[in-house]
GROMACS .gro file of N, CA, C and O in nm:
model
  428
    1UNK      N    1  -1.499   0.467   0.362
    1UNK     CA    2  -1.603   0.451   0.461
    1UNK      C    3  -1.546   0.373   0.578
    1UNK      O    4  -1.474   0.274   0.566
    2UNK      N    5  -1.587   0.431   0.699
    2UNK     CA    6  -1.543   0.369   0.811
    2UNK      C    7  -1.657   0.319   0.920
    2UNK      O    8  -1.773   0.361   0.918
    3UNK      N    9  -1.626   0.262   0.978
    3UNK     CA   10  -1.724   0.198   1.089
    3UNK      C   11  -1.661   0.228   1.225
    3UNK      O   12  -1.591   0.138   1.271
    4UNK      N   13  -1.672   0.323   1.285
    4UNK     CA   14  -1.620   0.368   1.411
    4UNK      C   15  -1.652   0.486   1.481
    4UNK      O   16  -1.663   0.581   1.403
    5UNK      N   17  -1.666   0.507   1.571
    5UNK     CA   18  -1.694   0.608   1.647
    5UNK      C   19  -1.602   0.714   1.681
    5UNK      O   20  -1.634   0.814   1.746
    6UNK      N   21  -1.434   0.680   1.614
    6UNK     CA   22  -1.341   0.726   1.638
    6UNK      C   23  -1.327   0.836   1.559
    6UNK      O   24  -1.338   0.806   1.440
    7UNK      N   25  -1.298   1.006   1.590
    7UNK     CA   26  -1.307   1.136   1.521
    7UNK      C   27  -1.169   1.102   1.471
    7UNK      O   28  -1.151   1.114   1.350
    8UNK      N   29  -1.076   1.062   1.543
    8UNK     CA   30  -0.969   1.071   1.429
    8UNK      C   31  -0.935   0.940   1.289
    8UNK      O   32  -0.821   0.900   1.267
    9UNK      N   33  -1.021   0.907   1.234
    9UNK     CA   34  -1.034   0.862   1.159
    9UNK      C   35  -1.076   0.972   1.033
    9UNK      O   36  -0.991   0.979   0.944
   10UNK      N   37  -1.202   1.061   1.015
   10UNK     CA   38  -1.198   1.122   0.942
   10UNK      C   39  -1.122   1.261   0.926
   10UNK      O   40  -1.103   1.338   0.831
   11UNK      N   41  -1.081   1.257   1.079
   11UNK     CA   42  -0.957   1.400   1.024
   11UNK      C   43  -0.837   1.352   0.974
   11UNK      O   44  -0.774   1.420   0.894
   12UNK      N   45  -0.787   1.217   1.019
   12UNK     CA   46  -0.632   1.178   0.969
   12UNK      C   47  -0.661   1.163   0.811
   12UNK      O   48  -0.577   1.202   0.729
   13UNK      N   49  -0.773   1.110   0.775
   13UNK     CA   50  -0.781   1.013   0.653
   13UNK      C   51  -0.801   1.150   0.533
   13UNK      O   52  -0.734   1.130   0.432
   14UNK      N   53  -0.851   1.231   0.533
   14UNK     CA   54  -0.937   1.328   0.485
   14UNK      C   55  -1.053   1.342   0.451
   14UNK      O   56  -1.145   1.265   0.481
   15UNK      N   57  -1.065   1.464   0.371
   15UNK     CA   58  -1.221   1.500   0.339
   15UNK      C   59  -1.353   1.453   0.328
   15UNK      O   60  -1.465   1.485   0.368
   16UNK      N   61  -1.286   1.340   0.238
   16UNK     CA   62  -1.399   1.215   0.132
   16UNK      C   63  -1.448   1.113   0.241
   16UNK      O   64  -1.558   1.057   0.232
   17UNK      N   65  -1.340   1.087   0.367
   17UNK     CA   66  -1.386   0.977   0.405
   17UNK      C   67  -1.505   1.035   0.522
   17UNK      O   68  -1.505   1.146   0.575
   18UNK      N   69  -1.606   0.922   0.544
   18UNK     CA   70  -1.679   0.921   0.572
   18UNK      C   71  -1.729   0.800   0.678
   18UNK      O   72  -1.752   0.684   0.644
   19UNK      N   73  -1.741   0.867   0.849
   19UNK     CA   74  -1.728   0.770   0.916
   19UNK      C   75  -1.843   0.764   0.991
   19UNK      O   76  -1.889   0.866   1.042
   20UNK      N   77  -1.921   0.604   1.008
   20UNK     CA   78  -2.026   0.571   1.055
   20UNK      C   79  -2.020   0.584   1.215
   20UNK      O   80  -1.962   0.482   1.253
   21UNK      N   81  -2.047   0.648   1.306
   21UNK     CA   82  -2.076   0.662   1.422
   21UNK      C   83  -2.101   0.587   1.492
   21UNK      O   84  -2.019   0.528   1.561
   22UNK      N   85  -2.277   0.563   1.493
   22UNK     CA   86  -2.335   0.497   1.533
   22UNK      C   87  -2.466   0.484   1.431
   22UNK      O   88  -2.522   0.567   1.360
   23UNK      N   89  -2.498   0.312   1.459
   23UNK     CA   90  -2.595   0.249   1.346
   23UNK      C   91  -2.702   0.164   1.444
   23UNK      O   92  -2.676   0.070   1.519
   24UNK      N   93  -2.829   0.228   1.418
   24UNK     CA   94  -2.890   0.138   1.449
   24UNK      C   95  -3.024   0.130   1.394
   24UNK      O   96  -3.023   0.199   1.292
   25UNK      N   97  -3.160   0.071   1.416
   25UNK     CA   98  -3.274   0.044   1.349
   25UNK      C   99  -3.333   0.185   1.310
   25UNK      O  100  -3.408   0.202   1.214
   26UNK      N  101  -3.290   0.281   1.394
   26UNK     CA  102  -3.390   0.431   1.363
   26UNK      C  103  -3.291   0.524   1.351
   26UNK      O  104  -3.321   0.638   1.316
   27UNK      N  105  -3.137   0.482   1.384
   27UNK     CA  106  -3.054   0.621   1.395
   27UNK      C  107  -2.948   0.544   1.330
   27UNK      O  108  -2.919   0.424   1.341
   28UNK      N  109  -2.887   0.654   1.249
   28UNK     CA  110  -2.773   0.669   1.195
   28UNK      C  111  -2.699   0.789   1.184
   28UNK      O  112  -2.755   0.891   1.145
   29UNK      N  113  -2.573   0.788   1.215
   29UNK     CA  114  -2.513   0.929   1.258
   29UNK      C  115  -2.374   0.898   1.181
   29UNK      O  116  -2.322   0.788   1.199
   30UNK      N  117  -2.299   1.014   1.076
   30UNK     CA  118  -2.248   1.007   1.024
   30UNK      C  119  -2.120   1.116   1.013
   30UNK      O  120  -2.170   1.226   1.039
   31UNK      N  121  -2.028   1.127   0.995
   31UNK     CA  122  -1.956   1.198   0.984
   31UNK      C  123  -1.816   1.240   0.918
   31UNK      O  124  -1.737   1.146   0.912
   32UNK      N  125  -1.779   1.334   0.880
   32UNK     CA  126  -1.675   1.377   0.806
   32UNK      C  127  -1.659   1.492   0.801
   32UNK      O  128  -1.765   1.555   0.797
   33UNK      N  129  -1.483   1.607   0.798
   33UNK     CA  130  -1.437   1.664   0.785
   33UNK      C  131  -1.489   1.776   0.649
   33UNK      O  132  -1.451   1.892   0.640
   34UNK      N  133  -1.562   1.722   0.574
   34UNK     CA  134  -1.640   1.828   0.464
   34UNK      C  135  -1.788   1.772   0.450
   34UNK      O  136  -1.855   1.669   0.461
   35UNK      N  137  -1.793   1.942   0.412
   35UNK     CA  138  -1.983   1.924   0.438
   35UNK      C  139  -1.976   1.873   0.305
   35UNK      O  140  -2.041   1.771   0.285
   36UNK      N  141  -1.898   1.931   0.193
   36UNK     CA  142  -1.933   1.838   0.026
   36UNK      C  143  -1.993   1.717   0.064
   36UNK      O  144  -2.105   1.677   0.035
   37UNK      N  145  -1.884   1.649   0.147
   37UNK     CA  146  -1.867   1.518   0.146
   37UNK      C  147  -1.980   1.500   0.253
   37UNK      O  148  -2.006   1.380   0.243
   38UNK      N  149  -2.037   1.536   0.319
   38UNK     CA  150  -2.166   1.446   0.427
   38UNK      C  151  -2.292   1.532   0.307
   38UNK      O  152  -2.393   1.462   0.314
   39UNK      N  153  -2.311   1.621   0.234
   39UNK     CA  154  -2.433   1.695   0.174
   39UNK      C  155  -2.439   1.549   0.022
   39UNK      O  156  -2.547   1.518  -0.029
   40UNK      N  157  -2.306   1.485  -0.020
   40UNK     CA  158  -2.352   1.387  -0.112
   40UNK      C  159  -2.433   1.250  -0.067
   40UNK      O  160  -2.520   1.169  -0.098
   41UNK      N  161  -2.321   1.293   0.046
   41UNK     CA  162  -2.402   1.117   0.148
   41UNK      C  163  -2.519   1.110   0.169
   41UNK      O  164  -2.584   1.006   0.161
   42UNK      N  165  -2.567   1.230   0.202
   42UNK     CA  166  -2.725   1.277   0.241
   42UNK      C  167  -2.844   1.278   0.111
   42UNK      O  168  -2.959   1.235   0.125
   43UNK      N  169  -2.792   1.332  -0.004
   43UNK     CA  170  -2.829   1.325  -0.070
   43UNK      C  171  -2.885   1.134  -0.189
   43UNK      O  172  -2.948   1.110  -0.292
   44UNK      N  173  -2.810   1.055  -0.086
   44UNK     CA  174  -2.829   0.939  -0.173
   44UNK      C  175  -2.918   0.874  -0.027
   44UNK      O  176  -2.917   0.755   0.005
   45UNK      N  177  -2.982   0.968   0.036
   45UNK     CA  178  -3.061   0.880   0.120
   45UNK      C  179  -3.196   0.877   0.098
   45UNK      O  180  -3.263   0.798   0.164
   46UNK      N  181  -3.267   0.976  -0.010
   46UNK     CA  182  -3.429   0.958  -0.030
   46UNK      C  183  -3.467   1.095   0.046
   46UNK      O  184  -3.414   1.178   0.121
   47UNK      N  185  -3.624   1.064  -0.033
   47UNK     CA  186  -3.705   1.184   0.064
   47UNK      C  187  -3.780   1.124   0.166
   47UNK      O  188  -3.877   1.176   0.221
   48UNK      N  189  -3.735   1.016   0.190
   48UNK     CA  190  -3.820   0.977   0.342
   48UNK      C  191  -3.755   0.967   0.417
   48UNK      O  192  -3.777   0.906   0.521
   49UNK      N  193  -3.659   1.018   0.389
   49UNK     CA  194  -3.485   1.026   0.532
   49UNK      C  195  -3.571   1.176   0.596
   49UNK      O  196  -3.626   1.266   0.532
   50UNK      N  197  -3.555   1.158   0.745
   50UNK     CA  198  -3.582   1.315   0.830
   50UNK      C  199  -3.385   1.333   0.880
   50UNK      O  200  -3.364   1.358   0.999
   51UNK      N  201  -3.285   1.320   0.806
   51UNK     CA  202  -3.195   1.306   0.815
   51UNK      C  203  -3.189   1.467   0.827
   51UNK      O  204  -3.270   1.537   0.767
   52UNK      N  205  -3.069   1.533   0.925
   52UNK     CA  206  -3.021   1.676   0.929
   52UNK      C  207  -2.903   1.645   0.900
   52UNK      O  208  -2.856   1.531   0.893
   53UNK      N  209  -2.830   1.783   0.874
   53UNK     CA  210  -2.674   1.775   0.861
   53UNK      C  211  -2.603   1.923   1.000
   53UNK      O  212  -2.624   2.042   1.021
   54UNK      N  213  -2.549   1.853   1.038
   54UNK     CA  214  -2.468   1.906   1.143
   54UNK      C  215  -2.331   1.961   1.122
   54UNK      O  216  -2.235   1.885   1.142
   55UNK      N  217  -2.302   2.134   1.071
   55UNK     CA  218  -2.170   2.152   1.034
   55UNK      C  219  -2.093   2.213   1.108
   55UNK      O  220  -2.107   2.335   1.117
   56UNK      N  221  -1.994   2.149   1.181
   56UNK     CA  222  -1.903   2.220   1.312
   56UNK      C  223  -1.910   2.352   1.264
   56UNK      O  224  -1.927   2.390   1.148
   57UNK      N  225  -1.888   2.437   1.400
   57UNK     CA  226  -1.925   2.596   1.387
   57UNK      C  227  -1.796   2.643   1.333
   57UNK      O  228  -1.796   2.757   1.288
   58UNK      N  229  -1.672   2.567   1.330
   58UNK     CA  230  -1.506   2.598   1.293
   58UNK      C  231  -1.493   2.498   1.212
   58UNK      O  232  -1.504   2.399   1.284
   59UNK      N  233  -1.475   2.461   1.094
   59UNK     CA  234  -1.462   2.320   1.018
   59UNK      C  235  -1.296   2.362   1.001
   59UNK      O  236  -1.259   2.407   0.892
   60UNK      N  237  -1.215   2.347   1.097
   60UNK     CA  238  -1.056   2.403   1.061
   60UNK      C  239  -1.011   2.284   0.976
   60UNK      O  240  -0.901   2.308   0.926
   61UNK      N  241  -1.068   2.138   0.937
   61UNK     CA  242  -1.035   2.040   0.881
   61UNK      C  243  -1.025   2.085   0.684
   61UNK      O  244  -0.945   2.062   0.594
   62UNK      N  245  -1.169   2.166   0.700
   62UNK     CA  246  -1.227   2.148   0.527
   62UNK      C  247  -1.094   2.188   0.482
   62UNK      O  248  -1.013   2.242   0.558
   63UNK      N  249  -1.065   2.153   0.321
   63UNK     CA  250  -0.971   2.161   0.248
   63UNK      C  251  -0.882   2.122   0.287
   63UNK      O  252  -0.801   2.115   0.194
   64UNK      N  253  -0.817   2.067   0.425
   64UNK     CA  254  -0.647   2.072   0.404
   64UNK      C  255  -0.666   1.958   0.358
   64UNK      O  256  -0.774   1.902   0.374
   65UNK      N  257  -0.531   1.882   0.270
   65UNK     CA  258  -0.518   1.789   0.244
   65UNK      C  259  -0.394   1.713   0.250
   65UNK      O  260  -0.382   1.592   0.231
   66UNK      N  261  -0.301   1.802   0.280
   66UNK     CA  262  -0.162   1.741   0.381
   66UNK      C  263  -0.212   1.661   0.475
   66UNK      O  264  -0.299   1.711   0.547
   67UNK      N  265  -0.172   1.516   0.499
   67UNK     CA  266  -0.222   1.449   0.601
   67UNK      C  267  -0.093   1.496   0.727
   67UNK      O  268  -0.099   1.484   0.850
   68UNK      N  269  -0.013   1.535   0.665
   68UNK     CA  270   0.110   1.581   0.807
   68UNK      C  271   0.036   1.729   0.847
   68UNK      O  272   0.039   1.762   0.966
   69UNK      N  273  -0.023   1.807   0.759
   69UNK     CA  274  -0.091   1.953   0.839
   69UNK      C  275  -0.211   1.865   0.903
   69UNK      O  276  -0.220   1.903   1.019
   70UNK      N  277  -0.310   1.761   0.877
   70UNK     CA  278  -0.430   1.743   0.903
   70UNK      C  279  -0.358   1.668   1.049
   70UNK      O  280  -0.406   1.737   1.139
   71UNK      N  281  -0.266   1.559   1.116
   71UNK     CA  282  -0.225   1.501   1.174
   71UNK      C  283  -0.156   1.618   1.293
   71UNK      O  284  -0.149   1.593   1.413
   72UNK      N  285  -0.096   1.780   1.211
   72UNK     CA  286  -0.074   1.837   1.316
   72UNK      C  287  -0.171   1.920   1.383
   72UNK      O  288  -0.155   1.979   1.490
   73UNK      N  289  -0.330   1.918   1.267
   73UNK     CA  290  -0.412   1.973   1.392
   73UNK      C  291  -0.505   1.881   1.485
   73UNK      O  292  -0.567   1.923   1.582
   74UNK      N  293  -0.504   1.776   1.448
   74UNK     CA  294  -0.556   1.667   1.562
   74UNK      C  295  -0.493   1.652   1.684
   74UNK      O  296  -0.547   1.613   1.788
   75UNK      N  297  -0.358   1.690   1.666
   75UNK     CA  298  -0.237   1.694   1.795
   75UNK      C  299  -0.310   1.834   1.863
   75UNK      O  300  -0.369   1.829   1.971
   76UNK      N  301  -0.301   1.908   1.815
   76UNK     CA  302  -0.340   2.086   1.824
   76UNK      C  303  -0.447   2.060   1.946
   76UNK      O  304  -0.430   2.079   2.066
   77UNK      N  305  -0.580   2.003   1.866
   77UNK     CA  306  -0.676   2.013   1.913
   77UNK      C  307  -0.730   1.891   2.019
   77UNK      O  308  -0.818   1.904   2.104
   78UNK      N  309  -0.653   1.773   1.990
   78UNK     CA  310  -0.637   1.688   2.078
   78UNK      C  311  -0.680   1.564   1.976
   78UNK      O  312  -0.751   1.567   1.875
   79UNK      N  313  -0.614   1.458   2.037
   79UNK     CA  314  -0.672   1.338   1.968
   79UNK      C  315  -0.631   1.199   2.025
   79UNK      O  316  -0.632   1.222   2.146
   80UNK      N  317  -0.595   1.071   2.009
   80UNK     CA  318  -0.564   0.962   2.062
   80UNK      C  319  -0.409   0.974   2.084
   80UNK      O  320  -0.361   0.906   2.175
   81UNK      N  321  -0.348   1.033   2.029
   81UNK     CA  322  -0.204   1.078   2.066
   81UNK      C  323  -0.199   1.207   2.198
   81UNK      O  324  -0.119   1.185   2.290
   82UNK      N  325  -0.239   1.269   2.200
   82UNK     CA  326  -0.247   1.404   2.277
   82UNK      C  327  -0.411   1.437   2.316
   82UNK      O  328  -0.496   1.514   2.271
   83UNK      N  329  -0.407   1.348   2.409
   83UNK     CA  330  -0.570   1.366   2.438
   83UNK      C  331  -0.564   1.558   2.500
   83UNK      O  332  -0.471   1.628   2.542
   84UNK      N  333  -0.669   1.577   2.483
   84UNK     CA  334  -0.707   1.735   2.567
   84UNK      C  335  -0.601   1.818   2.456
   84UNK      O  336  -0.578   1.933   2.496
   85UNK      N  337  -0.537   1.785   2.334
   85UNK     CA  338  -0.482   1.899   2.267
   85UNK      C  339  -0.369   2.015   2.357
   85UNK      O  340  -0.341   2.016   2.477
   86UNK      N  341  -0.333   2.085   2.270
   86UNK     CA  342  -0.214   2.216   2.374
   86UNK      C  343  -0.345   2.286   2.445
   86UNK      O  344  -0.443   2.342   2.397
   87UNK      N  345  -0.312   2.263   2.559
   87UNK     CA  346  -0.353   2.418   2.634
   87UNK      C  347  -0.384   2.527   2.607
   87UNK      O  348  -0.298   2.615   2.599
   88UNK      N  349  -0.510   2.549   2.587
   88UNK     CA  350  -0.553   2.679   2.610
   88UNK      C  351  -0.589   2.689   2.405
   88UNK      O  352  -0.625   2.794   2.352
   89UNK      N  353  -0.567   2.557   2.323
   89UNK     CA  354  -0.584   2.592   2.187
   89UNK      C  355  -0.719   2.512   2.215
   89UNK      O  356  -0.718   2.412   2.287
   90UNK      N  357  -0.849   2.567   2.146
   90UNK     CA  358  -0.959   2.526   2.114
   90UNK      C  359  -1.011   2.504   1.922
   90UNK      O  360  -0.928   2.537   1.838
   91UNK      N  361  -1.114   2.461   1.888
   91UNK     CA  362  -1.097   2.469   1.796
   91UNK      C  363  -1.109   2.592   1.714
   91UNK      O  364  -1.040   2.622   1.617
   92UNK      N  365  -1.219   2.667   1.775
   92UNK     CA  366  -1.213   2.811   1.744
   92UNK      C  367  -1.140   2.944   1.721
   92UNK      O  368  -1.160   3.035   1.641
   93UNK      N  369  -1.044   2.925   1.827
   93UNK     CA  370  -0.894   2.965   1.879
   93UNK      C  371  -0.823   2.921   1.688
   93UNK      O  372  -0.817   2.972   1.576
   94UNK      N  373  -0.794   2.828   1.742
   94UNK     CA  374  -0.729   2.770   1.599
   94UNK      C  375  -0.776   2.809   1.461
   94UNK      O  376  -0.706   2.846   1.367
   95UNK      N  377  -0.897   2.796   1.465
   95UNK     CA  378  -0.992   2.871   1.311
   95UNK      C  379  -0.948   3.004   1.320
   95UNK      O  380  -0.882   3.054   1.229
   96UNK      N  381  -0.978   3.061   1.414
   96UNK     CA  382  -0.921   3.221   1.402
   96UNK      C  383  -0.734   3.218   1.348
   96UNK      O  384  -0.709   3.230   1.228
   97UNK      N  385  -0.652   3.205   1.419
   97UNK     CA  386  -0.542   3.178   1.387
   97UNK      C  387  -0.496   3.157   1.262
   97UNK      O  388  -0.407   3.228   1.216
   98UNK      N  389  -0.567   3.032   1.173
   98UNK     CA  390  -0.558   2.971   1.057
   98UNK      C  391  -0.634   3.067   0.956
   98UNK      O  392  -0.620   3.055   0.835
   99UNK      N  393  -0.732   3.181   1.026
   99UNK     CA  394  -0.787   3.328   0.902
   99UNK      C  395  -0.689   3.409   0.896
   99UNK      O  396  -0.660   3.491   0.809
  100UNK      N  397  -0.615   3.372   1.041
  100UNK     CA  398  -0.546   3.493   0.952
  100UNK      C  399  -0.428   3.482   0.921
  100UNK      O  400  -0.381   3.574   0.853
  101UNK      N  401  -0.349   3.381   0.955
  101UNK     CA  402  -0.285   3.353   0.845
  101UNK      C  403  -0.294   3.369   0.701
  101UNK      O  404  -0.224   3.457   0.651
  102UNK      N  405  -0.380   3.290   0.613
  102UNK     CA  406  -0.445   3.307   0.544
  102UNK      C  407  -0.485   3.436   0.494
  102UNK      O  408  -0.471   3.438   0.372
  103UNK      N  409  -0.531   3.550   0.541
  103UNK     CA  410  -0.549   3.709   0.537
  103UNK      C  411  -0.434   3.735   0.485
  103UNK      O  412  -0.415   3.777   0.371
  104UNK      N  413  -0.329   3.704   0.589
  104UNK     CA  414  -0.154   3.747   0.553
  104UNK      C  415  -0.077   3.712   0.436
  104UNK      O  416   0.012   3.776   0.381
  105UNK      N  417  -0.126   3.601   0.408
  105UNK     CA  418  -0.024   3.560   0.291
  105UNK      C  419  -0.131   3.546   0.163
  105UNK      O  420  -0.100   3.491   0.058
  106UNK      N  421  -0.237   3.595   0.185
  106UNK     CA  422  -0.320   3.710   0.050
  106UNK      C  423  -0.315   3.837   0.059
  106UNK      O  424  -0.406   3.904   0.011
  107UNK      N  425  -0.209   3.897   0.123
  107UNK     CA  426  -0.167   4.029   0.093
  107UNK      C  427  -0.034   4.070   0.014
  107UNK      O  428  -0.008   4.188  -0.006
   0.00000   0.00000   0.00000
């Protein structure tokens, strides 16, 4: 668990971790690299939480667990090292890329 507003905290760290955003009397905003991992968090909050879960439309993070592959797509996509990421790579861009790879080397 982290206390920061900083995204590269839960992509460097991986899956499990789980980083506090922002905290305050009515809002709490939470986040991490797997929905497993924010759908348990959610789940230990009650039924009087109006809590949603928000799952990036590309989660190119879920599963990896190489922190040197997870560290080279924060570079990719941008992060405190390489702000704005390579040119012209988005995260979507990249999700596509990473299917089909994936496609390829299940053939």
């Amino acid at each position: 668990l982290v206390m920061s507003n900083n995204a590269d905290y839960p992509a460097d760290l991986g899956d499990k971790c789980i980083a506090i955003k922002e905290f305050g009397t009515k809002n709490l905003v939470i986040s991490s690299t797997s929905k497993v991992t924010l759908e348990k968090a959610m789940s230990s909050l009650g039924n009087e939480s109006n809590a949603n879960l928000k799952v990036p439309p590309h989660p190119i993070y879920e599963g990896v667990v190489h922190i040197k592959m997870r560290a080279l797509i924060s570079v990719i996509i941008g992060c405190d090292v390489c702000p704005g990421g390579l040119p012209g790579i988005a995260p979507k861009t990249l999700a596509s890329e990473i299917a089909k790879l994936k496609e390829s080397s299940a053939d």
